[in-house]
Coordinates of C-alpha atoms in Angstrom, one line a residue:
Chain C
X84 CA -51.8 34.6 -49.4
X85 CA -50.0 36.1 -46.4
X86 CA -46.4 37.2 -46.2
X87 CA -45.1 33.9 -44.9
X88 CA -46.7 31.9 -47.7
X89 CA -45.7 34.5 -50.3
X90 CA -42.1 34.4 -49.1
X91 CA -42.0 30.5 -49.2
X92 CA -43.5 30.1 -52.7
X93 CA -41.4 33.0 -54.1
X94 CA -38.2 31.6 -52.5
X95 CA -38.8 28.2 -54.0
X96 CA -39.4 29.7 -57.4
X97 CA -36.3 31.8 -57.1
X98 CA -34.3 28.7 -56.0
X99 CA -35.4 26.8 -59.1
X100 CA -34.6 29.8 -61.3
X101 CA -31.1 30.1 -59.8
X102 CA -30.5 26.4 -60.1
X103 CA -31.5 26.2 -63.8
X104 CA -29.7 29.4 -64.5
X105 CA -26.4 28.1 -63.1
X106 CA -26.8 24.7 -64.8
X107 CA -27.5 26.2 -68.2
X108 CA -25.1 29.2 -67.9
X109 CA -28.0 31.5 -68.8
X110 CA -28.2 33.0 -65.3
X111 CA -31.2 33.0 -63.0
X112 CA -31.8 36.7 -63.3
X113 CA -33.5 36.7 -66.7
X114 CA -36.4 34.7 -65.4
X115 CA -36.9 36.5 -62.1
X116 CA -38.7 39.5 -63.6
X117 CA -41.1 37.5 -65.7
X118 CA -41.7 35.2 -62.7
X119 CA -42.6 38.1 -60.5
X120 CA -44.6 40.1 -62.9
X121 CA -46.5 37.3 -64.8
X122 CA -47.0 34.7 -62.0
X123 CA -47.1 36.9 -58.9
X124 CA -48.6 40.1 -60.4
X125 CA -45.8 42.2 -58.9
X126 CA -45.2 45.7 -60.3
X127 CA -42.4 45.6 -62.8
X128 CA -40.4 48.3 -60.9
X129 CA -40.3 46.2 -57.7
X130 CA -39.5 43.2 -59.9
X131 CA -36.5 44.7 -61.5
X132 CA -35.2 46.0 -58.2
X133 CA -35.4 42.5 -56.6
X134 CA -33.9 41.0 -59.7
X135 CA -30.9 43.4 -59.7
X136 CA -29.8 42.5 -56.2
X137 CA -30.1 38.8 -56.8
X138 CA -27.9 39.3 -59.9
X139 CA -25.2 40.8 -57.7
X140 CA -25.4 37.8 -55.3
X141 CA -24.9 35.2 -58.0
X142 CA -22.2 37.2 -59.7
X143 CA -20.1 37.4 -56.5
X144 CA -20.8 33.7 -55.8
X145 CA -19.7 32.3 -59.1
X146 CA -17.0 34.9 -59.7
X147 CA -15.3 33.9 -56.5
X148 CA -14.8 30.4 -57.9
X149 CA -13.8 31.3 -61.5
X150 CA -11.4 34.1 -60.5
X151 CA -9.4 31.7 -58.3
X152 CA -9.2 29.1 -61.1
X153 CA -7.5 31.7 -63.3
X154 CA -10.1 31.9 -66.1
X155 CA -11.3 35.4 -65.6
X156 CA -9.1 38.2 -66.9
X157 CA -9.4 41.0 -64.3
X158 CA -7.7 43.6 -66.5
X159 CA -10.2 43.1 -69.4
X160 CA -13.0 43.1 -66.8
X161 CA -11.8 46.3 -65.1
X162 CA -11.4 48.3 -68.3
X163 CA -14.7 47.3 -69.7
X164 CA -16.4 48.0 -66.4
X165 CA -15.9 51.7 -67.1
X166 CA -18.3 51.3 -70.0
X167 CA -20.8 49.0 -68.2
X168 CA -21.0 51.1 -65.1
X169 CA -21.6 54.4 -67.0
X170 CA -24.2 52.5 -69.1
X171 CA -25.8 51.1 -66.0
X172 CA -26.4 54.5 -64.4
X173 CA -27.8 55.8 -67.7
X174 CA -30.0 52.7 -67.9
X175 CA -31.3 53.1 -64.3
X176 CA -32.2 56.7 -65.0
X177 CA -33.9 55.7 -68.2
X178 CA -35.9 53.0 -66.3
X179 CA -37.4 55.8 -64.1
X180 CA -38.5 57.7 -67.2
X181 CA -39.8 54.7 -69.2
X182 CA -43.4 53.3 -68.9
X183 CA -43.9 49.8 -67.5
X184 CA -45.3 48.6 -70.8
X185 CA -42.3 49.8 -72.8
X186 CA -39.9 48.1 -70.2
X187 CA -41.9 44.9 -70.5
X188 CA -41.6 44.9 -74.3
X189 CA -37.8 45.6 -74.3
X190 CA -37.5 42.9 -71.6
X191 CA -39.3 40.4 -73.9
X192 CA -37.0 41.2 -76.8
X193 CA -33.9 40.7 -74.6
X194 CA -35.3 37.3 -73.5
X195 CA -35.9 36.2 -77.1
X196 CA -32.3 37.3 -77.9
X197 CA -30.9 35.5 -74.9
X198 CA -32.8 32.3 -75.9
X199 CA -31.5 32.5 -79.5
X200 CA -27.9 33.1 -78.3
X201 CA -27.9 30.2 -75.9
X202 CA -27.9 27.6 -78.6
X203 CA -25.5 29.0 -81.1
X204 CA -22.3 27.2 -81.9
X205 CA -19.2 28.2 -80.0
X206 CA -15.9 28.2 -81.7
X207 CA -12.6 29.4 -80.3
X208 CA -11.0 29.2 -83.8
X209 CA -10.5 32.9 -84.1
X210 CA -8.2 34.3 -86.7
X211 CA -5.0 35.3 -85.0
X212 CA -3.2 38.1 -86.8
X213 CA -0.5 39.8 -84.6
X214 CA -1.2 41.6 -81.4
X215 CA -3.6 44.5 -81.4
X216 CA -1.9 47.8 -80.4
X217 CA -4.7 49.0 -78.1
X218 CA -5.1 45.6 -76.3
X219 CA -1.3 45.5 -75.9
X220 CA -1.1 49.0 -74.5
X221 CA -3.8 48.0 -72.0
X222 CA -2.0 44.8 -71.2
X223 CA -5.1 42.7 -71.8
X224 CA -3.5 39.7 -73.5
X225 CA -3.4 36.8 -71.2
X226 CA -3.6 33.0 -70.7
X227 CA -5.8 30.5 -69.1
X228 CA -5.2 27.0 -67.7
X229 CA -5.9 23.9 -70.0
X230 CA -4.9 20.9 -67.9
X231 CA -1.3 21.7 -66.9
X232 CA -0.6 23.9 -69.9
X233 CA -1.3 27.6 -70.4
X234 CA -3.3 28.6 -73.4
X235 CA -2.3 32.1 -74.5
X236 CA -4.7 34.5 -76.3
X237 CA -4.7 37.9 -77.9
X238 CA -7.5 40.5 -77.5
X239 CA -8.8 42.4 -80.5
X240 CA -11.1 45.3 -81.5
X241 CA -11.1 46.9 -78.0
X242 CA -13.2 50.1 -79.0
X243 CA -16.0 48.0 -80.5
X244 CA -16.1 45.8 -77.5
X245 CA -16.1 48.9 -75.2
X246 CA -19.1 50.3 -77.2
X247 CA -21.1 47.1 -77.0
X248 CA -20.4 46.9 -73.3
X249 CA -21.9 50.4 -72.8
X250 CA -25.1 49.0 -74.4
X251 CA -24.9 45.9 -72.1
X252 CA -24.6 48.2 -69.1
X253 CA -27.6 50.3 -70.2
X254 CA -29.8 47.2 -70.6
X255 CA -28.6 45.9 -67.2
X256 CA -29.6 49.2 -65.5
X257 CA -32.9 49.4 -67.5
X258 CA -34.1 45.9 -66.9
X259 CA -32.3 44.8 -63.6
X260 CA -30.6 41.9 -65.3
X261 CA -26.9 40.9 -65.7
X262 CA -27.2 41.0 -69.5
X263 CA -24.6 38.3 -69.7
X264 CA -25.7 37.4 -73.3
X265 CA -24.7 40.9 -74.5
X266 CA -21.5 40.9 -72.6
X267 CA -20.4 37.6 -74.1
X268 CA -21.3 39.0 -77.5
X269 CA -18.9 41.9 -77.0
X270 CA -16.1 39.7 -75.7
X271 CA -16.6 36.6 -77.9
X272 CA -17.5 38.1 -81.2
X273 CA -16.0 41.6 -81.1
X274 CA -12.9 41.2 -79.0
X275 CA -12.4 37.5 -79.9
X276 CA -11.6 36.4 -76.4
X277 CA -11.8 32.6 -75.9
X278 CA -15.1 31.4 -74.6
X279 CA -14.0 30.2 -71.2
X280 CA -12.4 33.6 -70.5
X281 CA -15.3 35.7 -71.9
X282 CA -18.0 33.9 -69.9
X283 CA -16.2 33.9 -66.6
X284 CA -15.0 37.6 -67.0
X285 CA -18.6 38.5 -68.0
X286 CA -19.8 36.9 -64.8
X287 CA -17.1 38.8 -62.8
X288 CA -18.3 42.1 -64.3
X289 CA -22.0 41.6 -63.7
X290 CA -21.8 42.4 -60.0
X291 CA -20.0 45.7 -60.5
X292 CA -22.3 46.7 -63.3
X293 CA -25.4 45.9 -61.2
X294 CA -24.0 47.7 -58.2
X295 CA -23.7 50.9 -60.3
X296 CA -27.5 51.0 -61.0
X297 CA -28.4 49.7 -57.5
X298 CA -27.7 53.2 -56.1
X299 CA -30.3 54.8 -58.4
X300 CA -32.8 51.9 -57.8
X301 CA -32.4 52.3 -54.0
X302 CA -33.1 56.0 -54.0
X303 CA -36.1 55.6 -56.3
X304 CA -37.6 53.0 -53.9
X305 CA -37.4 50.1 -56.3
X306 CA -35.6 47.8 -53.8
X307 CA -38.3 46.4 -51.5
X308 CA -36.8 44.4 -48.6
X309 CA -39.8 42.0 -48.2
X310 CA -39.6 41.1 -51.9
X311 CA -35.8 41.1 -52.4
X312 CA -35.2 38.9 -49.4
X313 CA -36.8 35.6 -50.7
X314 CA -35.6 36.4 -54.3
X315 CA -32.0 37.0 -53.4
X316 CA -31.7 34.1 -50.9
X317 CA -33.5 31.7 -53.3
X318 CA -31.5 32.6 -56.4
X319 CA -28.2 32.5 -54.5
X320 CA -28.9 29.1 -52.9
X321 CA -30.2 27.7 -56.3
X322 CA -27.1 28.9 -58.2
X323 CA -24.7 27.5 -55.6
X324 CA -26.5 24.2 -55.8
X325 CA -26.5 24.3 -59.6
X326 CA -22.8 25.0 -59.8
X327 CA -22.2 21.9 -57.7
X328 CA -24.3 19.7 -60.0
X329 CA -22.8 21.2 -63.1
X330 CA -20.0 18.7 -63.4
X331 CA -22.2 15.6 -63.6
X332 CA -25.2 17.0 -65.4
X333 CA -25.9 16.6 -69.1
X334 CA -26.7 20.2 -69.8
X335 CA -27.4 20.2 -73.5
X336 CA -31.0 19.0 -73.4
X337 CA -31.6 21.2 -70.3
X338 CA -30.2 24.2 -72.1
X339 CA -32.6 23.8 -75.0
X340 CA -35.6 23.4 -72.6
X341 CA -34.6 26.4 -70.6
X342 CA -34.1 28.4 -73.8
X343 CA -37.6 27.5 -74.9
X344 CA -39.0 28.6 -71.5
X345 CA -37.1 31.9 -71.8
X346 CA -38.4 32.5 -75.4
X347 CA -42.0 31.7 -74.2
X348 CA -41.6 34.2 -71.3
X349 CA -40.3 36.8 -73.8
X350 CA -43.4 36.5 -76.0
X351 CA -45.6 36.6 -72.9
X352 CA -43.8 39.8 -71.7
X353 CA -44.2 41.5 -75.1
X354 CA -47.8 40.5 -75.4
X355 CA -48.6 41.8 -71.9
X356 CA -46.6 45.0 -72.7
X357 CA -48.7 45.7 -75.8
X358 CA -52.0 44.9 -74.1
X359 CA -51.1 47.1 -71.2
X360 CA -51.4 44.4 -68.5
X361 CA -48.0 45.0 -67.1
Chain E
X212 CA 5.9 36.5 -83.0
X213 CA 7.0 39.4 -80.9
X214 CA 7.1 38.9 -77.1
X215 CA 3.8 39.9 -75.7
X216 CA 3.6 41.3 -72.2
X217 CA 1.4 39.2 -70.1
X218 CA 0.6 39.9 -66.5
X219 CA 0.6 37.4 -63.7
X220 CA -2.3 38.3 -61.5
X221 CA -2.6 35.0 -59.5
X222 CA -2.2 36.5 -56.1
X223 CA -4.7 39.3 -56.8
X224 CA -7.1 36.6 -58.2
X225 CA -7.0 34.6 -55.0
X226 CA -7.6 37.6 -52.7
X227 CA -10.5 38.8 -54.8
X228 CA -12.0 35.4 -54.6
X229 CA -11.8 35.4 -50.8
X230 CA -13.2 39.0 -50.7
X231 CA -16.2 38.1 -52.9
X232 CA -17.0 34.9 -51.1
X233 CA -16.9 36.6 -47.7
X234 CA -19.1 39.5 -48.8
X235 CA -21.6 37.1 -50.3
X236 CA -21.8 34.8 -47.2
X237 CA -22.0 37.8 -44.7
X238 CA -24.8 39.5 -46.6
X239 CA -26.8 36.3 -47.0
X240 CA -26.6 35.7 -43.2
X241 CA -27.7 39.3 -42.5
X242 CA -30.6 39.1 -45.0
X243 CA -31.6 35.7 -43.5
X244 CA -31.7 37.1 -40.0
X245 CA -33.7 40.1 -41.0
X246 CA -36.0 37.9 -43.1
X247 CA -36.7 35.6 -40.1
X248 CA -37.5 38.5 -37.8
X249 CA -39.7 40.0 -40.5
X250 CA -41.7 36.8 -40.9
X251 CA -41.9 36.4 -37.1
X252 CA -43.4 39.9 -36.8
X253 CA -45.4 40.3 -40.0
X254 CA -45.8 36.7 -41.4
X255 CA -49.6 37.0 -41.4
X256 CA -49.8 40.3 -43.1
X257 CA -51.0 40.4 -46.7
X258 CA -48.2 41.5 -49.1
X259 CA -49.2 43.9 -51.9
X260 CA -46.7 44.6 -54.7
X261 CA -49.3 45.1 -57.4
X262 CA -49.2 48.9 -57.3
X263 CA -45.9 50.7 -57.1
X264 CA -45.6 53.1 -54.2
X265 CA -41.8 53.0 -53.9
X266 CA -39.9 52.4 -50.7
X267 CA -39.8 55.6 -48.7
X268 CA -37.1 57.1 -46.5
X269 CA -35.3 55.9 -44.3
X270 CA -35.1 52.6 -46.2
X271 CA -34.1 54.2 -49.5
X272 CA -30.7 55.6 -48.6
X273 CA -27.5 54.3 -47.1
X274 CA -27.4 56.3 -43.8
X275 CA -31.2 55.7 -43.2
X276 CA -30.8 52.0 -43.7
X277 CA -27.8 51.8 -41.3
X278 CA -29.8 53.7 -38.6
X279 CA -32.8 51.3 -39.0
X280 CA -30.6 48.2 -38.8
X281 CA -28.8 49.5 -35.7
X282 CA -32.2 49.9 -34.1
X283 CA -32.9 46.3 -34.8
X284 CA -35.8 46.9 -37.2
X285 CA -36.5 43.8 -39.3
X286 CA -36.8 45.5 -42.7
X287 CA -33.8 47.7 -41.9
X288 CA -31.7 44.5 -41.2
X289 CA -32.8 43.0 -44.6
X290 CA -32.0 46.2 -46.4
X291 CA -28.6 46.4 -44.6
X292 CA -27.9 42.9 -45.9
X293 CA -28.8 44.0 -49.4
X294 CA -26.4 47.0 -49.0
X295 CA -23.6 44.6 -47.9
X296 CA -24.4 42.6 -51.1
X297 CA -24.2 45.8 -53.2
X298 CA -21.0 46.9 -51.4
X299 CA -19.2 43.6 -52.1
X300 CA -18.3 44.4 -55.8
X301 CA -17.5 48.0 -54.7
X302 CA -15.0 46.6 -52.2
X303 CA -13.6 44.4 -54.9
X304 CA -12.9 47.5 -57.1
X305 CA -11.4 49.4 -54.1
X306 CA -9.2 46.3 -53.5
X307 CA -8.1 46.3 -57.2
X308 CA -7.0 50.0 -56.9
X309 CA -4.8 49.1 -54.0
X310 CA -3.5 45.9 -55.5
X311 CA -2.6 47.6 -58.8
X312 CA -0.9 50.4 -56.8
X313 CA 1.3 47.9 -55.0
X314 CA 2.2 46.3 -58.3
X315 CA 3.1 49.8 -59.6
X316 CA 0.7 49.3 -62.5
X317 CA -0.5 52.9 -62.5
X318 CA -2.5 52.6 -65.7
X319 CA -4.7 50.1 -64.0
X320 CA -4.8 52.1 -60.8
X321 CA -6.3 54.9 -62.9
X322 CA -8.8 52.5 -64.7
X323 CA -10.0 50.9 -61.4
X324 CA -10.1 54.4 -59.8
X325 CA -12.5 55.6 -62.5
X326 CA -14.8 52.6 -61.9
X327 CA -14.7 53.2 -58.2
X328 CA -15.6 56.9 -58.6
X329 CA -18.6 56.0 -60.8
X330 CA -19.8 53.4 -58.2
X331 CA -19.4 55.8 -55.3
X332 CA -21.2 58.5 -57.3
X333 CA -24.2 56.2 -57.9
X334 CA -24.4 55.1 -54.2
X335 CA -23.8 58.4 -52.4
X336 CA -23.7 61.5 -54.5
X337 CA -26.8 61.3 -56.7
X338 CA -30.2 61.8 -55.0
X339 CA -33.5 61.4 -56.7

């Protein structure tokens, strides 16, 4: 296989990953590393480097739409980015000290977790007790549009959310992924932010988080232009297409199928990690 | 229920949206041009990513990449496009610092400022 064929096939694979990722809301980034390592035999360090830049591209693309619609809360995002960016730099340094096999196993576990999280029930029926003093001091409470009305919400347990976000940033830097599933956990479960706000704010934060580890990846030679080019352009085009189809598509069945694929890839990554093939 | 202070960030939101979209489109165009040149020159070469060698200087640091791109080297142009992509969220944070300053929201000037310093540290200060 020469470079032109490799670029074309990889670009098509990345396009499909981005498309399914946007349709199901799971993000294309999580399948890029398994695709590159398992199907194309790429070294996991080049794979996480290419994945990381593609994650920045999709975050900027989708955040541009969501921010304008008024769902994302830029104050919550900005504050939590302190935790995710510090975590991301730590994670990127950890990646340079961790064996490829160990990274593959951790990656597999995160894939299994993401698959499990994707089909859980979502409820916005949070217990509302008065405003939380820390959230109020940080002016995080906000509102989002529901039709012509504004739905107000209160933010809770800021320190817990901040702590989980540090973990999300570390995973992002270690594995070259957006770790959206962990970010949503921090905002949905810990801080009790409504689902629409937490997913869109998480998306908004992913780009900044990934940019923080990109510096470390770049200087360590993880970002290969020949590999990152088809991956980034493919995932970006796929996710923009996916977002366009999102309105008409019935995503429930697709979400289950994609979750099964992700779980399967997770098991495959763990297996290859233990047998030392990655 | 006591009155809860809620901020209206509509104008900031719209500008951030334009900034992110512009950065994304610009970097995609640069990466595409670099990629087309790369395939034109090296389309028949055999890629090998099985063994990790690590991208060497000048393509592993900001100033080296800018130099390579200015000389019109294909890989340098791709890498420059990737840098623009990485710079887009950084520019968003810089814009937030300025926007919060203009709103006299100094608490969030400080918060965005901390994030900006962390990002700049990662991109410029630290060296492997």
